[in-house]
GROMACS .gro file of C-alpha atoms in nm:
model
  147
    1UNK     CA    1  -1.836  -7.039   8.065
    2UNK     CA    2  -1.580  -7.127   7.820
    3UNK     CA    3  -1.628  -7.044   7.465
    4UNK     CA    4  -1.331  -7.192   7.216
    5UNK     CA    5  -1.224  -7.057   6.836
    6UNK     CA    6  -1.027  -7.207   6.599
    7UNK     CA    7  -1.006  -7.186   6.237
    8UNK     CA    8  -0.730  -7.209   6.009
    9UNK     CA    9  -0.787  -6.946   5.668
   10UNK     CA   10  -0.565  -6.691   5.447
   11UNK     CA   11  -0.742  -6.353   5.532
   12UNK     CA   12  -0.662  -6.132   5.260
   13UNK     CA   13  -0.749  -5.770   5.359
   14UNK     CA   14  -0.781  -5.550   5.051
   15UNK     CA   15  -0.491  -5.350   4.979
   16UNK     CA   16  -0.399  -5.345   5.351
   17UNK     CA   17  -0.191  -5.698   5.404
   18UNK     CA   18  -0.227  -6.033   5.430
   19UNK     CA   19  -0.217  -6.282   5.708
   20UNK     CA   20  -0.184  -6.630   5.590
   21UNK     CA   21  -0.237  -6.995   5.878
   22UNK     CA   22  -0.428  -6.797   6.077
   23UNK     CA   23  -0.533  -7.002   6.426
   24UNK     CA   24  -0.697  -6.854   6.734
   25UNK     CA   25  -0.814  -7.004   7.058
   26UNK     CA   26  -0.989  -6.830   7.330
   27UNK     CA   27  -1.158  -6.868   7.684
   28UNK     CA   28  -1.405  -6.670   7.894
   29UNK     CA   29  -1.492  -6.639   8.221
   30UNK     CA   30  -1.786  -6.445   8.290
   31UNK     CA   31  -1.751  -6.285   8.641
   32UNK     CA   32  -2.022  -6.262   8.863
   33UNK     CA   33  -1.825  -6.255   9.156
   34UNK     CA   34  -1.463  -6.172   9.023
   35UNK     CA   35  -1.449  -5.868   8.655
   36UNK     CA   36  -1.509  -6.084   8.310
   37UNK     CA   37  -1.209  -6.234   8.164
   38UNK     CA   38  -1.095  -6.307   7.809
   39UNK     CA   39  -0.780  -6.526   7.738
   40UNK     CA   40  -0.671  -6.591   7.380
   41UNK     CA   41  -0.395  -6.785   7.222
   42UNK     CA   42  -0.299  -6.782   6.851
   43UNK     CA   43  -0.015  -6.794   6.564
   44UNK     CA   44  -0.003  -6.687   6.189
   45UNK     CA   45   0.188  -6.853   6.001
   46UNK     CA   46   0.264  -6.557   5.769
   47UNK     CA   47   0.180  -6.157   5.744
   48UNK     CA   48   0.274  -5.932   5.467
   49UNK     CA   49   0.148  -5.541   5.463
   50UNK     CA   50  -0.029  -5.394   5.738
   51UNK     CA   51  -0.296  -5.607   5.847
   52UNK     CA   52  -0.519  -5.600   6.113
   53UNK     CA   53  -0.483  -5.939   6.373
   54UNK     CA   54  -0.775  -5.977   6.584
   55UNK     CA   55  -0.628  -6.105   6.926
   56UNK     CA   56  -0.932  -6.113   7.163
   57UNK     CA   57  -1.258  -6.239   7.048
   58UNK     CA   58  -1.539  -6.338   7.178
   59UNK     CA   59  -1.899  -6.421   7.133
   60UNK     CA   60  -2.082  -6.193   7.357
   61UNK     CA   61  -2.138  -5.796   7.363
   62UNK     CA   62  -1.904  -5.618   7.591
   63UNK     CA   63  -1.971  -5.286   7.707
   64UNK     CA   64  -1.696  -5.068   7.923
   65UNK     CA   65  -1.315  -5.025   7.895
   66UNK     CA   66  -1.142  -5.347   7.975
   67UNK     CA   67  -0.760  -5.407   8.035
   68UNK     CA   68  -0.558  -5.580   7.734
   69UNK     CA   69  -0.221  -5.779   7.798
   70UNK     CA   70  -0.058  -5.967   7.482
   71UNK     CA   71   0.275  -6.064   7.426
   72UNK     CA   72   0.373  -6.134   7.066
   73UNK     CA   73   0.651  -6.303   6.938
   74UNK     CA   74   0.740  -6.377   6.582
   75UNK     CA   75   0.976  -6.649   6.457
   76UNK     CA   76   1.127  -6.467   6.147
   77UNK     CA   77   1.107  -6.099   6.038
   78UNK     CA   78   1.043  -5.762   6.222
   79UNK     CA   79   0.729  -5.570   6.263
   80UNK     CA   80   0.577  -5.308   6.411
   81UNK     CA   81   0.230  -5.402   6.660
   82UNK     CA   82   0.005  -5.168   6.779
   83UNK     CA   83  -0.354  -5.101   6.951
   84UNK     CA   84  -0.549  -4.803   6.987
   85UNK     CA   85  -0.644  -4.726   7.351
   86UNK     CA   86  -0.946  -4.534   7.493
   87UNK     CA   87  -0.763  -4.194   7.429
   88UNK     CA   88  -0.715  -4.291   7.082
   89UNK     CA   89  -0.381  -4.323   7.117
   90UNK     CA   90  -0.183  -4.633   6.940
   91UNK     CA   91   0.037  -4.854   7.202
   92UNK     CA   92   0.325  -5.026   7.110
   93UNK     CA   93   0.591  -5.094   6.968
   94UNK     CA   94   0.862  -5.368   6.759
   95UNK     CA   95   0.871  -5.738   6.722
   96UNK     CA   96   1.163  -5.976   6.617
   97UNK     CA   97   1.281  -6.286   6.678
   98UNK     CA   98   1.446  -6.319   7.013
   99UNK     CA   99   1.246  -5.997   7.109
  100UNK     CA  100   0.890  -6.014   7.195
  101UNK     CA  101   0.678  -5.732   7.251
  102UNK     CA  102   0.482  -5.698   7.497
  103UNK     CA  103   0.117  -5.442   7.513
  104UNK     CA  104  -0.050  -5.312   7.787
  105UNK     CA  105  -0.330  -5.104   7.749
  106UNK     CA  106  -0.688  -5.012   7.843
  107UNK     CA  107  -0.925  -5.052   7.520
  108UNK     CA  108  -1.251  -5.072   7.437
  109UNK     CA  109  -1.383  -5.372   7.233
  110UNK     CA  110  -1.590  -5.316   6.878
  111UNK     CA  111  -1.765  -5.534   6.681
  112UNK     CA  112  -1.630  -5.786   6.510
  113UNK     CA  113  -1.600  -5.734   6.167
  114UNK     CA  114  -1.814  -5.983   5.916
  115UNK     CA  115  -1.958  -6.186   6.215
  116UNK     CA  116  -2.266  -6.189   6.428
  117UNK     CA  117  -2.377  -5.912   6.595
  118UNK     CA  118  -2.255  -6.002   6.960
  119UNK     CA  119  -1.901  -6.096   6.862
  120UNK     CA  120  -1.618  -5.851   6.980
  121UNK     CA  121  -1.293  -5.804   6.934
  122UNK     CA  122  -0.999  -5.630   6.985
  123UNK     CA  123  -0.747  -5.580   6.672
  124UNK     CA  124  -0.348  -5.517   6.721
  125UNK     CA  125  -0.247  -5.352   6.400
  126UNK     CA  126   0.075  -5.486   6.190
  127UNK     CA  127   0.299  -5.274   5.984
  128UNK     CA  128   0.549  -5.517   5.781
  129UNK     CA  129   0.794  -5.328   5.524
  130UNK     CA  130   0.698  -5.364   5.200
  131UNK     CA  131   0.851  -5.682   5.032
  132UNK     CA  132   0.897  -5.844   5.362
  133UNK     CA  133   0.718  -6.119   5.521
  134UNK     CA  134   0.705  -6.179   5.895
  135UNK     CA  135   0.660  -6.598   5.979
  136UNK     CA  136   0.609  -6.813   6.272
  137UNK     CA  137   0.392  -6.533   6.449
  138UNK     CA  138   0.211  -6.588   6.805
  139UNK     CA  139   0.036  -6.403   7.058
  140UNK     CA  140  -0.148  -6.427   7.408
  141UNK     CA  141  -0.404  -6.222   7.500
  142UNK     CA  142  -0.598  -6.138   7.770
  143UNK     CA  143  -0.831  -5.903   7.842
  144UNK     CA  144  -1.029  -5.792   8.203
  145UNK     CA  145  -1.264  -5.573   8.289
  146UNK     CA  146  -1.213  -5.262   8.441
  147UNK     CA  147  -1.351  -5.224   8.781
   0.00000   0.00000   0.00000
């Protein structure tokens, strides 16, 4: 099965930060022999504050701890990425250009916010110093199942 996102939108989240060109395409393959698989690809074209970027989504309601790979690389600008694993803890760490960062961690997917009720996701959280901009963001994503 293959499900595919794309949009293009300014999501403004109130007082948190802003991510402006916002794209996102992802894949699924829903194992019946092999553990379900989520791949995503996206960019932003800007991010301001410390908004939340949803890297994984998907259209179907996922239940266990799955394993989360990304690798996100910006274009101008420095920021800090993060997601919160299954011990709450946040993973990590500093993007630049010329330096991408890459996050491994075992997560749990929530609900996506503002969409249907089977849509998940899994959010990396920015942190951009105020006054600054980040540009020219992009990520991969992919997310397994744990066994």
């Amino acid at each position: 099965m293959r499900c595919f996102v794309a949009g293009c939108a300014v999501i403004s989240l109130a007082g948190c930060g802003t991510l402006s060109g916002a794209q996102q395409s992802c894949e699924s393959s829903l194992g019946l022999v092999a553990p379900e698989e989520v791949s995503c690809t996206g960019s932003v074209e800007t991010v301001s504050g410390s908004p939340s970027l949803s890297v994984i989504e998907i259209g179907e309601d996922l239940d266990g701890a799955f394993s989360l790979e990304t690798i996100i690389t910006v274009g101008r600008g420095t920021a800090e990425a993060s997601v919160t694993d299954i011990d709450d803890r946040r993973v990590g760490g500093q993007v630049s250009p010329g330096e991408p960062l890459e996050i491994g961690a075992v997560v749990y997917p929530e609900p996506a916010a503002g969409a249907d009720e089977d849509t998940e996701e899994v959010e990396v959280q920015l942190e951009v110093k105020e006054g600054e901009e980040v540009e020219d963001l992009s990520y991969e994503a992919t997310l397994v199942e744990q066994d």
